[in-house]
mmCIF file of N, CA and C in Angstrom:
data_model
loop_
_atom_site.group_PDB
_atom_site.id
_atom_site.type_symbol
_atom_site.label_atom_id
_atom_site.label_comp_id
_atom_site.label_asym_id
_atom_site.label_seq_id
_atom_site.Cartn_x
_atom_site.Cartn_y
_atom_site.Cartn_z
ATOM 1 N N LEU C 105 0.827 -1.198 0.000
ATOM 2 C CA LEU C 105 0.000 0.000 0.000
ATOM 3 C C LEU C 105 0.868 1.258 0.000
ATOM 4 N N CYS C 106 1.929 1.242 0.800
ATOM 5 C CA CYS C 106 2.768 2.446 0.903
ATOM 6 C C CYS C 106 3.349 2.877 -0.434
ATOM 7 N N MET C 107 3.590 1.920 -1.303
ATOM 8 C CA MET C 107 4.198 2.240 -2.589
ATOM 9 C C MET C 107 3.179 2.709 -3.619
ATOM 10 N N ASN C 108 1.876 2.643 -3.288
ATOM 11 C CA ASN C 108 0.852 3.053 -4.254
ATOM 12 C C ASN C 108 -0.414 3.513 -3.533
ATOM 13 N N LEU C 109 -0.306 4.584 -2.770
ATOM 14 C CA LEU C 109 -1.483 5.104 -2.063
ATOM 15 C C LEU C 109 -2.579 5.551 -3.016
ATOM 16 N N GLY C 110 -2.217 5.841 -4.262
ATOM 17 C CA GLY C 110 -3.213 6.250 -5.252
ATOM 18 C C GLY C 110 -4.271 5.199 -5.505
ATOM 19 N N CYS C 111 -3.982 3.940 -5.187
ATOM 20 C CA CYS C 111 -4.990 2.890 -5.388
ATOM 21 C C CYS C 111 -6.234 3.165 -4.553
ATOM 22 N N LEU C 112 -6.074 3.833 -3.415
ATOM 23 C CA LEU C 112 -7.234 4.143 -2.571
ATOM 24 C C LEU C 112 -8.168 5.132 -3.259
ATOM 25 N N LEU C 113 -7.614 6.057 -4.020
ATOM 26 C CA LEU C 113 -8.446 7.001 -4.770
ATOM 27 C C LEU C 113 -9.269 6.267 -5.818
ATOM 28 N N THR C 114 -8.651 5.307 -6.484
ATOM 29 C CA THR C 114 -9.366 4.510 -7.484
ATOM 30 C C THR C 114 -10.463 3.690 -6.823
ATOM 31 N N GLU C 115 -10.141 3.046 -5.710
ATOM 32 C CA GLU C 115 -11.144 2.247 -5.000
ATOM 33 C C GLU C 115 -12.334 3.103 -4.588
ATOM 34 N N ALA C 116 -12.065 4.297 -4.069
ATOM 35 C CA ALA C 116 -13.152 5.175 -3.626
ATOM 36 C C ALA C 116 -13.978 5.676 -4.804
ATOM 37 N N SER C 117 -13.330 6.034 -5.896
ATOM 38 C CA SER C 117 -14.088 6.588 -7.025
ATOM 39 C C SER C 117 -14.886 5.518 -7.757
ATOM 40 N N GLN C 118 -14.360 4.319 -7.861
ATOM 41 C CA GLN C 118 -15.078 3.238 -8.543
ATOM 42 C C GLN C 118 -16.080 2.548 -7.615
ATOM 43 N N ALA C 119 -15.807 2.544 -6.338
ATOM 44 C CA ALA C 119 -16.689 2.025 -5.283
ATOM 45 C C ALA C 119 -17.295 0.652 -5.588
ATOM 46 N N PRO C 120 -16.469 -0.346 -5.904
ATOM 47 C CA PRO C 120 -17.032 -1.673 -6.150
ATOM 48 C C PRO C 120 -17.622 -2.260 -4.866
ATOM 49 N N LYS C 121 -18.853 -2.703 -4.948
ATOM 50 C CA LYS C 121 -19.556 -3.195 -3.759
ATOM 51 C C LYS C 121 -18.944 -4.462 -3.184
ATOM 52 N N ASN C 122 -18.179 -5.202 -3.985
ATOM 53 C CA ASN C 122 -17.609 -6.452 -3.493
ATOM 54 C C ASN C 122 -16.154 -6.311 -3.043
ATOM 55 N N LEU C 123 -15.631 -5.096 -2.970
ATOM 56 C CA LEU C 123 -14.224 -4.907 -2.615
ATOM 57 C C LEU C 123 -14.039 -4.811 -1.106
ATOM 58 N N LYS C 124 -13.221 -5.689 -0.571
ATOM 59 C CA LYS C 124 -12.810 -5.672 0.834
ATOM 60 C C LYS C 124 -11.285 -5.584 0.825
ATOM 61 N N HIS C 125 -10.747 -4.433 1.175
ATOM 62 C CA HIS C 125 -9.300 -4.203 1.141
ATOM 63 C C HIS C 125 -8.762 -4.428 2.553
ATOM 64 N N PHE C 126 -7.823 -5.368 2.682
ATOM 65 C CA PHE C 126 -7.178 -5.641 3.965
ATOM 66 C C PHE C 126 -5.717 -5.233 3.883
ATOM 67 N N VAL C 127 -5.247 -4.544 4.915
ATOM 68 C CA VAL C 127 -3.833 -4.226 5.055
ATOM 69 C C VAL C 127 -3.347 -4.936 6.311
ATOM 70 N N VAL C 128 -2.346 -5.781 6.159
ATOM 71 C CA VAL C 128 -1.740 -6.455 7.306
ATOM 72 C C VAL C 128 -0.534 -5.613 7.704
ATOM 73 N N ASP C 129 -0.676 -4.908 8.820
ATOM 74 C CA ASP C 129 0.334 -3.943 9.252
ATOM 75 C C ASP C 129 1.189 -4.550 10.358
ATOM 76 N N ASN C 130 2.363 -5.065 9.964
ATOM 77 C CA ASN C 130 3.302 -5.572 10.967
ATOM 78 C C ASN C 130 4.496 -4.630 11.124
ATOM 79 N N GLN C 131 4.378 -3.448 10.562
ATOM 80 C CA GLN C 131 5.378 -2.390 10.646
ATOM 81 C C GLN C 131 6.722 -2.782 10.049
ATOM 82 N N THR C 132 6.688 -3.734 9.112
ATOM 83 C CA THR C 132 7.899 -4.098 8.389
ATOM 84 C C THR C 132 7.596 -4.115 6.898
ATOM 85 N N TYR C 133 8.632 -4.003 6.121
ATOM 86 C CA TYR C 133 8.497 -4.122 4.675
ATOM 87 C C TYR C 133 9.008 -5.509 4.313
ATOM 88 N N GLN C 134 8.102 -6.462 4.329
ATOM 89 C CA GLN C 134 8.443 -7.875 4.233
ATOM 90 C C GLN C 134 9.131 -8.240 2.926
ATOM 91 N N THR C 135 8.749 -7.615 1.833
ATOM 92 C CA THR C 135 9.272 -8.039 0.531
ATOM 93 C C THR C 135 10.758 -7.770 0.354
ATOM 94 N N VAL C 136 11.338 -6.953 1.214
ATOM 95 C CA VAL C 136 12.779 -6.711 1.132
ATOM 96 C C VAL C 136 13.504 -7.254 2.357
ATOM 97 N N GLY C 137 12.906 -8.243 3.001
ATOM 98 C CA GLY C 137 13.589 -8.900 4.104
ATOM 99 C C GLY C 137 13.171 -8.433 5.475
ATOM 100 N N ALA C 138 11.938 -7.986 5.627
ATOM 101 C CA ALA C 138 11.392 -7.575 6.926
ATOM 102 C C ALA C 138 12.139 -6.392 7.527
ATOM 103 N N LEU C 139 12.495 -5.445 6.683
ATOM 104 C CA LEU C 139 13.119 -4.219 7.182
ATOM 105 C C LEU C 139 12.057 -3.354 7.849
ATOM 106 N N PRO C 140 12.436 -2.570 8.860
ATOM 107 C CA PRO C 140 11.448 -1.709 9.517
ATOM 108 C C PRO C 140 10.899 -0.660 8.553
ATOM 109 N N MET C 141 9.599 -0.411 8.643
ATOM 110 C CA MET C 141 8.985 0.652 7.846
ATOM 111 C C MET C 141 9.458 1.993 8.395
ATOM 112 N N VAL C 142 9.676 2.933 7.525
ATOM 113 C CA VAL C 142 10.146 4.246 7.970
ATOM 114 C C VAL C 142 9.085 4.981 8.779
ATOM 115 N N ASN C 143 7.830 4.612 8.612
ATOM 116 C CA ASN C 143 6.730 5.293 9.293
ATOM 117 C C ASN C 143 6.224 4.507 10.500
ATOM 118 N N GLN C 144 7.023 3.612 11.014
ATOM 119 C CA GLN C 144 6.603 2.713 12.087
ATOM 120 C C GLN C 144 5.802 3.400 13.182
ATOM 121 N N GLY C 145 4.551 2.950 13.336
ATOM 122 C CA GLY C 145 3.719 3.437 14.424
ATOM 123 C C GLY C 145 3.213 4.855 14.280
ATOM 124 N N ARG C 146 3.530 5.531 13.187
ATOM 125 C CA ARG C 146 3.120 6.927 13.033
ATOM 126 C C ARG C 146 2.044 7.124 11.984
ATOM 127 N N THR C 147 1.700 6.093 11.240
ATOM 128 C CA THR C 147 0.765 6.250 10.133
ATOM 129 C C THR C 147 -0.537 5.530 10.427
ATOM 130 N N ASP C 148 -1.640 6.242 10.260
ATOM 131 C CA ASP C 148 -2.975 5.673 10.442
ATOM 132 C C ASP C 148 -3.539 5.368 9.056
ATOM 133 N N TYR C 149 -3.379 4.115 8.621
ATOM 134 C CA TYR C 149 -3.812 3.736 7.276
ATOM 135 C C TYR C 149 -5.316 3.875 7.096
ATOM 136 N N ALA C 150 -6.090 3.598 8.137
ATOM 137 C CA ALA C 150 -7.545 3.757 8.038
ATOM 138 C C ALA C 150 -7.902 5.227 7.801
ATOM 139 N N ALA C 151 -7.190 6.142 8.449
ATOM 140 C CA ALA C 151 -7.441 7.573 8.241
ATOM 141 C C ALA C 151 -7.080 7.983 6.810
ATOM 142 N N ILE C 152 -6.014 7.411 6.273
ATOM 143 C CA ILE C 152 -5.645 7.704 4.885
ATOM 144 C C ILE C 152 -6.750 7.232 3.949
ATOM 145 N N ALA C 153 -7.266 6.017 4.190
ATOM 146 C CA ALA C 153 -8.346 5.482 3.350
ATOM 147 C C ALA C 153 -9.598 6.353 3.454
ATOM 148 N N ARG C 154 -9.936 6.797 4.677
ATOM 149 C CA ARG C 154 -11.090 7.703 4.849
ATOM 150 C C ARG C 154 -10.856 8.992 4.078
ATOM 151 N N GLY C 155 -9.657 9.517 4.160
ATOM 152 C CA GLY C 155 -9.327 10.745 3.440
ATOM 153 C C GLY C 155 -9.423 10.591 1.932
ATOM 154 N N ALA C 156 -9.203 9.378 1.446
ATOM 155 C CA ALA C 156 -9.320 9.106 0.010
ATOM 156 C C ALA C 156 -10.770 8.929 -0.411
ATOM 157 N N GLY C 157 -11.678 8.800 0.570
ATOM 158 C CA GLY C 157 -13.095 8.679 0.247
ATOM 159 C C GLY C 157 -13.722 7.328 0.527
ATOM 160 N N ILE C 158 -12.994 6.425 1.167
ATOM 161 C CA ILE C 158 -13.564 5.128 1.543
ATOM 162 C C ILE C 158 -14.235 5.294 2.902
ATOM 163 N N VAL C 159 -15.538 5.107 2.935
ATOM 164 C CA VAL C 159 -16.322 5.400 4.141
ATOM 165 C C VAL C 159 -16.159 4.320 5.206
ATOM 166 N N ARG C 160 -16.225 3.060 4.809
ATOM 167 C CA ARG C 160 -16.187 1.963 5.778
ATOM 168 C C ARG C 160 -14.737 1.549 6.021
ATOM 169 N N THR C 161 -14.148 2.118 7.061
ATOM 170 C CA THR C 161 -12.767 1.797 7.425
ATOM 171 C C THR C 161 -12.731 1.372 8.883
ATOM 172 N N ARG C 162 -11.757 0.569 9.205
ATOM 173 C CA ARG C 162 -11.596 0.137 10.594
ATOM 174 C C ARG C 162 -10.162 -0.334 10.799
ATOM 175 N N THR C 163 -9.737 -0.323 12.049
ATOM 176 C CA THR C 163 -8.454 -0.898 12.438
ATOM 177 C C THR C 163 -8.734 -1.960 13.482
ATOM 178 N N ILE C 164 -8.186 -3.130 13.277
ATOM 179 C CA ILE C 164 -8.405 -4.263 14.171
ATOM 180 C C ILE C 164 -7.085 -4.589 14.849
ATOM 181 N N GLU C 165 -7.149 -4.717 16.173
ATOM 182 C CA GLU C 165 -5.936 -4.880 16.975
ATOM 183 C C GLU C 165 -5.709 -6.296 17.490
ATOM 184 N N SER C 166 -6.702 -7.190 17.354
ATOM 185 C CA SER C 166 -6.542 -8.534 17.919
ATOM 186 C C SER C 166 -7.328 -9.557 17.108
ATOM 187 N N LEU C 167 -6.978 -10.814 17.293
ATOM 188 C CA LEU C 167 -7.690 -11.898 16.623
ATOM 189 C C LEU C 167 -9.135 -11.968 17.107
ATOM 190 N N ASP C 168 -9.357 -11.757 18.409
ATOM 191 C CA ASP C 168 -10.732 -11.756 18.937
ATOM 192 C C ASP C 168 -11.575 -10.680 18.268
ATOM 193 N N GLU C 169 -10.999 -9.503 18.102
ATOM 194 C CA GLU C 169 -11.721 -8.412 17.445
ATOM 195 C C GLU C 169 -12.014 -8.758 15.984
ATOM 196 N N LEU C 170 -11.063 -9.379 15.303
ATOM 197 C CA LEU C 170 -11.285 -9.797 13.918
ATOM 198 C C LEU C 170 -12.429 -10.807 13.849
ATOM 199 N N GLU C 171 -12.452 -11.758 14.770
ATOM 200 C CA GLU C 171 -13.528 -12.762 14.783
ATOM 201 C C GLU C 171 -14.889 -12.098 14.978
ATOM 202 N N ARG C 172 -14.956 -11.077 15.828
ATOM 203 C CA ARG C 172 -16.224 -10.366 16.054
ATOM 204 C C ARG C 172 -16.635 -9.545 14.838
ATOM 205 N N GLU C 173 -15.677 -8.898 14.187
ATOM 206 C CA GLU C 173 -15.967 -7.970 13.095
ATOM 207 C C GLU C 173 -16.115 -8.633 11.731
ATOM 208 N N MET C 174 -15.544 -9.817 11.550
ATOM 209 C CA MET C 174 -15.513 -10.421 10.216
ATOM 210 C C MET C 174 -16.897 -10.635 9.607
ATOM 211 N N PRO C 175 -17.905 -11.084 10.350
ATOM 212 C CA PRO C 175 -19.227 -11.215 9.719
ATOM 213 C C PRO C 175 -19.747 -9.887 9.163
ATOM 214 N N LYS C 176 -19.515 -8.803 9.886
ATOM 215 C CA LYS C 176 -19.941 -7.478 9.411
ATOM 216 C C LYS C 176 -19.149 -7.078 8.170
ATOM 217 N N ILE C 177 -17.843 -7.288 8.207
ATOM 218 C CA ILE C 177 -17.003 -6.947 7.057
ATOM 219 C C ILE C 177 -17.460 -7.724 5.829
ATOM 220 N N ALA C 178 -17.728 -9.009 6.015
ATOM 221 C CA ALA C 178 -18.115 -9.870 4.893
ATOM 222 C C ALA C 178 -19.463 -9.486 4.312
ATOM 223 N N SER C 179 -20.371 -9.002 5.153
ATOM 224 C CA SER C 179 -21.735 -8.740 4.680
ATOM 225 C C SER C 179 -21.966 -7.311 4.208
ATOM 226 N N GLU C 180 -21.135 -6.369 4.623
ATOM 227 C CA GLU C 180 -21.375 -4.985 4.226
ATOM 228 C C GLU C 180 -20.951 -4.746 2.782
ATOM 229 N N ASP C 181 -21.611 -3.782 2.154
ATOM 230 C CA ASP C 181 -21.206 -3.382 0.812
ATOM 231 C C ASP C 181 -19.850 -2.700 0.877
ATOM 232 N N GLY C 182 -19.080 -2.885 -0.156
ATOM 233 C CA GLY C 182 -17.790 -2.243 -0.260
ATOM 234 C C GLY C 182 -17.917 -0.927 -0.995
ATOM 235 N N PRO C 183 -16.816 -0.267 -1.160
ATOM 236 C CA PRO C 183 -15.535 -0.745 -0.691
ATOM 237 C C PRO C 183 -15.397 -0.583 0.818
ATOM 238 N N SER C 184 -14.689 -1.502 1.419
ATOM 239 C CA SER C 184 -14.335 -1.355 2.824
ATOM 240 C C SER C 184 -12.830 -1.528 2.948
ATOM 241 N N PHE C 185 -12.288 -0.989 4.015
ATOM 242 C CA PHE C 185 -10.840 -0.968 4.218
ATOM 243 C C PHE C 185 -10.572 -1.349 5.661
ATOM 244 N N THR C 186 -9.826 -2.418 5.858
ATOM 245 C CA THR C 186 -9.555 -2.922 7.201
ATOM 246 C C THR C 186 -8.057 -3.059 7.404
ATOM 247 N N VAL C 187 -7.571 -2.453 8.468
ATOM 248 C CA VAL C 187 -6.170 -2.593 8.855
ATOM 249 C C VAL C 187 -6.100 -3.656 9.944
ATOM 250 N N LEU C 188 -5.279 -4.665 9.723
ATOM 251 C CA LEU C 188 -5.042 -5.710 10.718
ATOM 252 C C LEU C 188 -3.666 -5.454 11.313
ATOM 253 N N ARG C 189 -3.640 -4.950 12.536
ATOM 254 C CA ARG C 189 -2.355 -4.677 13.182
ATOM 255 C C ARG C 189 -1.864 -5.959 13.841
ATOM 256 N N ILE C 190 -0.680 -6.372 13.451
ATOM 257 C CA ILE C 190 -0.104 -7.591 14.003
ATOM 258 C C ILE C 190 1.341 -7.326 14.391
ATOM 259 N N GLU C 191 1.882 -8.216 15.193
ATOM 260 C CA GLU C 191 3.295 -8.125 15.532
ATOM 261 C C GLU C 191 4.097 -8.792 14.432
ATOM 262 N N ALA C 192 5.262 -8.243 14.164
ATOM 263 C CA ALA C 192 6.145 -8.857 13.173
ATOM 264 C C ALA C 192 6.582 -10.226 13.674
ATOM 265 N N GLU C 193 6.756 -11.148 12.749
ATOM 266 C CA GLU C 193 7.174 -12.495 13.130
ATOM 267 C C GLU C 193 8.628 -12.541 13.580
ATOM 268 N N THR C 194 9.421 -11.609 13.152
ATOM 269 C CA THR C 194 10.836 -11.597 13.513
ATOM 270 C C THR C 194 11.184 -10.221 14.062
ATOM 271 N N GLU C 195 12.318 -10.144 14.666
ATOM 272 C CA GLU C 195 12.833 -8.867 15.157
ATOM 273 C C GLU C 195 13.617 -8.176 14.037
ATOM 274 N N PHE C 196 12.958 -8.002 12.906
ATOM 275 C CA PHE C 196 13.549 -7.354 11.734
ATOM 276 C C PHE C 196 14.758 -8.110 11.190
ATOM 277 N N LEU C 197 14.688 -9.437 11.283
ATOM 278 C CA LEU C 197 15.728 -10.267 10.684
ATOM 279 C C LEU C 197 15.397 -10.490 9.217
ATOM 280 N N ARG C 198 16.394 -10.646 8.426
ATOM 281 C CA ARG C 198 16.161 -10.939 7.008
ATOM 282 C C ARG C 198 15.515 -12.312 6.887
ATOM 283 N N THR C 199 14.569 -12.398 5.995
ATOM 284 C CA THR C 199 13.872 -13.659 5.777
ATOM 285 C C THR C 199 14.329 -14.262 4.455
ATOM 286 N N PRO C 200 14.270 -15.579 4.346
ATOM 287 C CA PRO C 200 14.653 -16.191 3.068
ATOM 288 C C PRO C 200 13.654 -15.814 1.983
ATOM 289 N N PRO C 201 14.058 -15.892 0.732
ATOM 290 C CA PRO C 201 13.135 -15.564 -0.356
ATOM 291 C C PRO C 201 11.895 -16.456 -0.308
ATOM 292 N N MET C 202 10.759 -15.878 -0.677
ATOM 293 C CA MET C 202 9.521 -16.653 -0.707
ATOM 294 C C MET C 202 9.597 -17.691 -1.813
ATOM 295 N N THR C 203 8.951 -18.814 -1.573
ATOM 296 C CA THR C 203 8.931 -19.876 -2.578
ATOM 297 C C THR C 203 7.693 -19.782 -3.455
ATOM 298 N N TYR C 204 6.905 -18.736 -3.268
ATOM 299 C CA TYR C 204 5.720 -18.524 -4.088
ATOM 300 C C TYR C 204 5.577 -17.034 -4.351
ATOM 301 N N GLU C 205 4.756 -16.679 -5.345
ATOM 302 C CA GLU C 205 4.634 -15.292 -5.784
ATOM 303 C C GLU C 205 3.341 -14.661 -5.289
ATOM 304 N N GLY C 206 3.207 -13.362 -5.534
ATOM 305 C CA GLY C 206 2.060 -12.583 -5.078
ATOM 306 C C GLY C 206 0.704 -13.184 -5.364
ATOM 307 N N PRO C 207 0.428 -13.626 -6.603
ATOM 308 C CA PRO C 207 -0.897 -14.199 -6.864
ATOM 309 C C PRO C 207 -1.209 -15.392 -5.966
ATOM 310 N N GLU C 208 -0.203 -16.227 -5.693
ATOM 311 C CA GLU C 208 -0.458 -17.374 -4.820
ATOM 312 C C GLU C 208 -0.758 -16.909 -3.401
ATOM 313 N N MET C 209 -0.084 -15.836 -2.937
ATOM 314 C CA MET C 209 -0.381 -15.295 -1.609
ATOM 315 C C MET C 209 -1.838 -14.868 -1.535
ATOM 316 N N LYS C 210 -2.322 -14.220 -2.598
ATOM 317 C CA LYS C 210 -3.722 -13.784 -2.646
ATOM 318 C C LYS C 210 -4.651 -14.971 -2.449
ATOM 319 N N TYR C 211 -4.399 -16.036 -3.185
ATOM 320 C CA TYR C 211 -5.283 -17.201 -3.097
ATOM 321 C C TYR C 211 -5.156 -17.912 -1.754
ATOM 322 N N ARG C 212 -3.963 -17.993 -1.203
ATOM 323 C CA ARG C 212 -3.804 -18.614 0.122
ATOM 324 C C ARG C 212 -4.603 -17.835 1.167
ATOM 325 N N PHE C 213 -4.476 -16.506 1.120
ATOM 326 C CA PHE C 213 -5.192 -15.669 2.083
ATOM 327 C C PHE C 213 -6.701 -15.792 1.888
ATOM 328 N N GLY C 214 -7.150 -15.694 0.641
ATOM 329 C CA GLY C 214 -8.581 -15.795 0.354
ATOM 330 C C GLY C 214 -9.164 -17.130 0.758
ATOM 331 N N ARG C 215 -8.461 -18.211 0.450
ATOM 332 C CA ARG C 215 -8.955 -19.548 0.816
ATOM 333 C C ARG C 215 -8.994 -19.720 2.332
ATOM 334 N N ALA C 216 -8.017 -19.152 3.028
ATOM 335 C CA ALA C 216 -8.024 -19.222 4.495
ATOM 336 C C ALA C 216 -9.234 -18.484 5.059
ATOM 337 N N LEU C 217 -9.572 -17.317 4.494
ATOM 338 C CA LEU C 217 -10.767 -16.587 4.938
ATOM 339 C C LEU C 217 -12.023 -17.398 4.671
ATOM 340 N N GLU C 218 -12.105 -17.994 3.491
ATOM 341 C CA GLU C 218 -13.280 -18.800 3.146
ATOM 342 C C GLU C 218 -13.452 -19.953 4.128
ATOM 343 N N LYS C 219 -12.358 -20.634 4.426
ATOM 344 C CA LYS C 219 -12.416 -21.787 5.326
ATOM 345 C C LYS C 219 -12.745 -21.360 6.756
ATOM 346 N N ARG C 220 -12.081 -20.332 7.234
ATOM 347 C CA ARG C 220 -12.233 -19.908 8.637
ATOM 348 C C ARG C 220 -13.598 -19.302 8.922
ATOM 349 N N PHE C 221 -14.099 -18.471 7.990
ATOM 350 C CA PHE C 221 -15.320 -17.721 8.260
ATOM 351 C C PHE C 221 -16.518 -18.189 7.445
ATOM 352 N N GLY C 222 -16.334 -19.181 6.587
ATOM 353 C CA GLY C 222 -17.449 -19.714 5.809
ATOM 354 C C GLY C 222 -18.050 -18.711 4.843
ATOM 355 N N ILE C 223 -17.195 -17.848 4.286
ATOM 356 C CA ILE C 223 -17.675 -16.823 3.352
ATOM 357 C C ILE C 223 -17.075 -17.073 1.972
ATOM 358 N N ALA C 224 -17.704 -16.525 0.952
ATOM 359 C CA ALA C 224 -17.168 -16.615 -0.407
ATOM 360 C C ALA C 224 -16.276 -15.407 -0.662
ATOM 361 N N VAL C 225 -15.026 -15.649 -0.926
ATOM 362 C CA VAL C 225 -14.085 -14.581 -1.251
ATOM 363 C C VAL C 225 -13.928 -14.467 -2.761
ATOM 364 N N PHE C 226 -13.868 -15.601 -3.423
ATOM 365 C CA PHE C 226 -13.669 -15.629 -4.865
ATOM 366 C C PHE C 226 -14.961 -16.027 -5.558
ATOM 367 N N GLY C 227 -15.097 -15.605 -6.808
ATOM 368 C CA GLY C 227 -16.292 -15.907 -7.586
ATOM 369 C C GLY C 227 -16.311 -17.346 -8.085
ATOM 370 N N PRO C 228 -17.323 -17.669 -8.892
ATOM 371 C CA PRO C 228 -17.482 -19.045 -9.364
ATOM 372 C C PRO C 228 -16.293 -19.564 -10.178
ATOM 373 N N GLN C 229 -15.578 -18.676 -10.839
ATOM 374 C CA GLN C 229 -14.399 -19.100 -11.597
ATOM 375 C C GLN C 229 -13.172 -19.268 -10.701
ATOM 376 N N GLY C 230 -13.299 -18.919 -9.436
ATOM 377 C CA GLY C 230 -12.195 -19.103 -8.503
ATOM 378 C C GLY C 230 -11.266 -17.922 -8.355
ATOM 379 N N TYR C 231 -11.649 -16.764 -8.896
ATOM 380 C CA TYR C 231 -10.813 -15.565 -8.729
ATOM 381 C C TYR C 231 -11.652 -14.355 -8.485
#
């Protein structure tokens, strides 16, 4: 998200009803080896999304809160924007290269949501 904040303007202007945007905020830039984000703890991504025109925004601080909010997130019209604040898995140690690419991450995450919450994330064609 940090590298393309303009996507929020597009999401707000197009306002697709089925769009649920999740940001997993562990305060690291994972794709370059879990380096600390320069804005650590100072940036409110939900406020940025609201400023771009996305009305339904929220920040979730715990797994319990996610479990309570997920039915609402799944059922509300989009676009919606949810920040999931989590702790980094490492103390900013370099991580080995991923063995899979971005599209596979999307499907792993989507399938996990479908299984955990019993909701449809992908359409009939599977994307």
